[in-house]
Amino acid sequence: MEVSTWLSLAAICILGAMSPGPSLAVVLKYSLHNSALHGIVASVSHGVGVGLYAMISVLGLASLINHYPALFQTMVIGGAIYLAYMGIKILTSKSNGVEIQSVKPVVNYKQAAQDGFAIAFLNPKLAVFFLALFSQFIVPEKLNGMTAFIMCATVLVIDTAWYFFVSVLSAKAKQKFDLQSKQGTIDKALGIVFLLLATRVIMSQFA
């Protein structure tokens, strides 16, 4: 994988991880109401769940490339359309921030790990997202085990690192980690990136 391609993938993964949602709420729940370590456990297990989805997506694309090249080509276009839809949806939505409700403290690290993994792996939207995202970066003739590993590792490490940071900072402050002031900017940036990526792919397919 070329460095420029990897940087593009990493940038989208970073913005995606930073976009507030259910995953952030789960990590904050454990780091704020329990400890930084609880939040870190949830973060690592969440990253594993996301990484597994990424691996499944890459393997699925590899199979499509080898056996159904026409279907893969169709998926590339469909993925671009889906990313454009997501971009438009993000840009037109109004964000109200992430609300962290008061809950009874939990000191079970196993529960934190289970919740972190489940919020990622039991979200079917991740499968669609990664299929759409990865199809924009895979060059059929260059797809190999190392490329697949780099893509999956990038997703896992970035996701885990972001939530690790959130866990430590929020637990240290012992108050809500305020992303509300930045949420609008993060979401708009992510929406614009999705639209630009979708446009690039569509133009390359019909050039």
Short mmCIF file of C-alpha atoms in Angstrom, two decimals:
data_model
loop_
_atom_site.label_atom_id
_atom_site.label_comp_id
_atom_site.label_asym_id
_atom_site.label_seq_id
_atom_site.Cartn_x
_atom_site.Cartn_y
_atom_site.Cartn_z
CA MET A 1 0.00 0.00 0.00
CA GLU A 2 1.35 3.42 -0.98
CA VAL A 3 2.00 5.90 1.81
CA SER A 4 -0.42 8.46 0.34
CA THR A 5 -3.17 5.85 0.16
CA TRP A 6 -2.52 4.75 3.73
CA LEU A 7 -2.59 8.35 4.95
CA SER A 8 -5.99 8.84 3.31
CA LEU A 9 -7.30 5.69 4.96
CA ALA A 10 -5.83 6.66 8.33
CA ALA A 11 -7.33 10.16 8.13
CA ILE A 12 -10.83 8.79 7.57
CA CYS A 13 -10.38 6.25 10.36
CA ILE A 14 -9.28 9.01 12.75
CA LEU A 15 -12.24 11.22 11.91
CA GLY A 16 -14.56 8.25 12.13
CA ALA A 17 -13.26 7.27 15.55
CA MET A 18 -13.55 10.86 16.80
CA SER A 19 -17.15 11.21 15.71
CA PRO A 20 -19.25 10.94 18.90
CA GLY A 21 -21.77 8.12 19.12
CA PRO A 22 -22.77 5.01 21.11
CA SER A 23 -19.19 3.75 21.29
CA LEU A 24 -18.00 6.96 22.92
CA ALA A 25 -20.89 6.81 25.37
CA VAL A 26 -19.90 3.30 26.47
CA VAL A 27 -16.24 4.19 26.97
CA LEU A 28 -17.13 7.36 28.85
CA LYS A 29 -19.57 5.45 31.04
CA TYR A 30 -16.80 3.22 32.33
CA SER A 31 -14.05 5.81 32.55
CA LEU A 32 -16.20 8.41 34.28
CA HIS A 33 -18.20 6.22 36.63
CA ASN A 34 -15.48 3.66 37.39
CA SER A 35 -11.85 4.25 36.43
CA ALA A 36 -9.47 4.93 33.58
CA LEU A 37 -8.60 1.23 33.48
CA HIS A 38 -12.26 0.29 33.00
CA GLY A 39 -12.41 2.71 30.09
CA ILE A 40 -9.17 1.36 28.65
CA VAL A 41 -10.45 -2.23 28.84
CA ALA A 42 -13.61 -1.16 27.01
CA SER A 43 -11.48 0.73 24.47
CA VAL A 44 -9.24 -2.24 23.68
CA SER A 45 -12.14 -4.65 23.34
CA HIS A 46 -13.95 -2.12 21.15
CA GLY A 47 -10.88 -1.86 18.93
CA VAL A 48 -10.77 -5.65 18.63
CA GLY A 49 -14.41 -5.73 17.60
CA VAL A 50 -13.84 -3.04 14.98
CA GLY A 51 -10.68 -4.82 13.78
CA LEU A 52 -12.56 -8.09 13.33
CA TYR A 53 -15.19 -6.35 11.25
CA ALA A 54 -12.42 -4.82 9.17
CA MET A 55 -10.81 -8.23 8.63
CA ILE A 56 -14.11 -9.82 7.61
CA SER A 57 -14.69 -6.97 5.16
CA VAL A 58 -11.24 -7.31 3.58
CA LEU A 59 -11.59 -11.08 3.23
CA GLY A 60 -14.97 -10.64 1.65
CA LEU A 61 -13.61 -8.14 -0.84
CA ALA A 62 -10.70 -10.44 -1.67
CA SER A 63 -13.15 -13.23 -2.51
CA LEU A 64 -15.21 -10.90 -4.68
CA ILE A 65 -12.12 -9.72 -6.53
CA ASN A 66 -10.95 -13.24 -7.30
CA HIS A 67 -14.27 -14.81 -8.23
CA TYR A 68 -16.65 -12.01 -9.16
CA PRO A 69 -14.72 -9.05 -10.61
CA ALA A 70 -17.86 -7.50 -12.12
CA LEU A 71 -19.63 -7.66 -8.76
CA PHE A 72 -16.62 -6.05 -7.09
CA GLN A 73 -16.76 -3.23 -9.63
CA THR A 74 -20.42 -2.74 -8.82
CA MET A 75 -19.60 -2.67 -5.12
CA VAL A 76 -17.04 0.07 -5.71
CA ILE A 77 -19.74 2.25 -7.24
CA GLY A 78 -22.25 1.28 -4.58
CA GLY A 79 -19.73 2.01 -1.86
CA ALA A 80 -19.06 5.45 -3.29
CA ILE A 81 -22.79 6.17 -3.36
CA TYR A 82 -23.15 5.00 0.23
CA LEU A 83 -20.26 7.18 1.39
CA ALA A 84 -21.81 10.14 -0.42
CA TYR A 85 -25.11 9.41 1.32
CA MET A 86 -23.36 9.29 4.69
CA GLY A 87 -21.56 12.54 3.93
CA ILE A 88 -24.80 14.31 3.03
CA LYS A 89 -26.54 12.87 6.08
CA ILE A 90 -23.75 14.07 8.37
CA LEU A 91 -23.64 17.54 6.84
CA THR A 92 -27.41 18.00 7.11
CA SER A 93 -27.86 16.54 10.58
CA LYS A 94 -27.94 18.51 13.81
CA SER A 95 -25.80 17.07 16.60
CA ASN A 96 -26.83 17.42 20.21
CA GLY A 97 -23.76 15.84 21.76
CA VAL A 98 -23.40 12.65 23.72
CA GLU A 99 -25.41 12.38 26.89
CA ILE A 100 -23.91 10.32 29.68
CA GLN A 101 -26.60 9.14 32.07
CA SER A 102 -25.96 8.45 35.70
CA VAL A 103 -25.47 4.74 36.26
CA LYS A 104 -24.55 2.52 39.15
CA PRO A 105 -20.75 2.03 39.21
CA VAL A 106 -19.54 -1.28 37.83
CA VAL A 107 -16.18 -2.68 38.93
CA ASN A 108 -16.22 -5.74 36.68
CA TYR A 109 -13.53 -5.47 33.99
CA LYS A 110 -15.06 -8.41 32.14
CA GLN A 111 -18.30 -6.48 31.77
CA ALA A 112 -16.42 -3.45 30.48
CA ALA A 113 -14.69 -5.65 27.89
CA GLN A 114 -17.96 -7.29 26.85
CA ASP A 115 -19.73 -3.96 26.44
CA GLY A 116 -16.85 -2.43 24.50
CA PHE A 117 -16.71 -5.39 22.12
CA ALA A 118 -20.47 -5.68 21.74
CA ILE A 119 -21.07 -2.02 20.90
CA ALA A 120 -18.69 -2.46 17.97
CA PHE A 121 -19.18 -6.03 16.77
CA LEU A 122 -22.96 -6.12 17.14
CA ASN A 123 -23.36 -3.00 15.02
CA PRO A 124 -24.22 -4.21 11.48
CA LYS A 125 -23.58 -0.73 10.11
CA LEU A 126 -19.85 -1.29 10.62
CA ALA A 127 -19.84 -4.12 8.09
CA VAL A 128 -21.46 -1.89 5.47
CA PHE A 129 -19.16 0.98 6.38
CA PHE A 130 -15.96 -1.01 6.03
CA LEU A 131 -17.08 -2.67 2.81
CA ALA A 132 -17.82 0.76 1.41
CA LEU A 133 -14.62 2.30 2.76
CA PHE A 134 -12.16 -0.46 1.89
CA SER A 135 -13.50 -0.88 -1.62
CA GLN A 136 -12.31 2.67 -2.31
CA PHE A 137 -8.71 1.89 -1.35
CA ILE A 138 -8.16 -1.63 -2.66
CA VAL A 139 -6.40 -2.04 -6.00
CA PRO A 140 -7.29 -5.60 -7.12
CA GLU A 141 -3.91 -6.43 -8.62
CA LYS A 142 -2.10 -5.13 -5.53
CA LEU A 143 -4.23 -6.78 -2.86
CA ASN A 144 -2.20 -9.22 -0.77
CA GLY A 145 -1.89 -10.43 2.79
CA MET A 146 0.33 -7.55 3.87
CA THR A 147 -2.02 -4.91 2.44
CA ALA A 148 -4.98 -6.54 4.17
CA PHE A 149 -3.05 -6.68 7.45
CA ILE A 150 -2.04 -3.02 7.21
CA MET A 151 -5.62 -1.93 6.57
CA CYS A 152 -7.05 -3.96 9.46
CA ALA A 153 -4.24 -2.99 11.84
CA THR A 154 -4.72 0.69 10.96
CA VAL A 155 -8.40 0.50 11.88
CA LEU A 156 -7.76 -1.40 15.12
CA VAL A 157 -4.86 0.76 16.36
CA ILE A 158 -6.48 4.10 15.56
CA ASP A 159 -9.80 3.14 17.13
CA THR A 160 -8.15 1.77 20.27
CA ALA A 161 -5.74 4.71 20.59
CA TRP A 162 -8.52 7.29 20.34
CA TYR A 163 -10.70 5.69 22.99
CA PHE A 164 -7.64 5.06 25.17
CA PHE A 165 -7.00 8.80 25.05
CA VAL A 166 -10.64 9.54 25.86
CA SER A 167 -10.59 7.10 28.80
CA VAL A 168 -7.46 8.51 30.41
CA LEU A 169 -8.39 12.15 29.94
CA SER A 170 -12.02 11.79 31.05
CA ALA A 171 -11.14 9.68 34.09
CA LYS A 172 -8.46 12.15 35.13
CA ALA A 173 -10.84 15.06 34.88
CA LYS A 174 -13.65 13.12 36.57
CA GLN A 175 -16.22 14.98 34.56
CA LYS A 176 -17.86 14.72 31.20
CA PHE A 177 -15.29 14.82 28.39
CA ASP A 178 -16.74 17.71 26.41
CA LEU A 179 -16.74 16.92 22.73
CA GLN A 180 -19.91 18.90 22.14
CA SER A 181 -18.05 22.08 21.26
CA LYS A 182 -16.01 20.17 18.69
CA GLN A 183 -18.62 17.69 17.52
CA GLY A 184 -20.02 19.94 14.83
CA THR A 185 -16.58 20.54 13.31
CA ILE A 186 -15.63 16.85 13.47
CA ASP A 187 -18.89 15.77 11.86
CA LYS A 188 -18.69 18.36 9.09
CA ALA A 189 -15.09 17.41 8.31
CA LEU A 190 -16.04 13.74 8.16
CA GLY A 191 -19.00 14.49 5.90
CA ILE A 192 -16.86 16.52 3.50
CA VAL A 193 -14.19 13.81 3.38
CA PHE A 194 -16.82 11.19 2.54
CA LEU A 195 -18.21 13.33 -0.27
CA LEU A 196 -14.76 14.05 -1.72
CA LEU A 197 -13.81 10.38 -1.60
CA ALA A 198 -17.07 9.32 -3.25
CA THR A 199 -16.61 11.95 -5.98
CA ARG A 200 -13.05 10.80 -6.69
CA VAL A 201 -14.12 7.20 -7.06
CA ILE A 202 -17.07 7.98 -9.33
CA MET A 203 -14.88 10.16 -11.55
CA SER A 204 -12.17 7.48 -11.78
CA GLN A 205 -14.71 4.83 -12.80
CA PHE A 206 -16.19 6.88 -15.62
CA ALA A 207 -13.02 8.71 -16.73
#
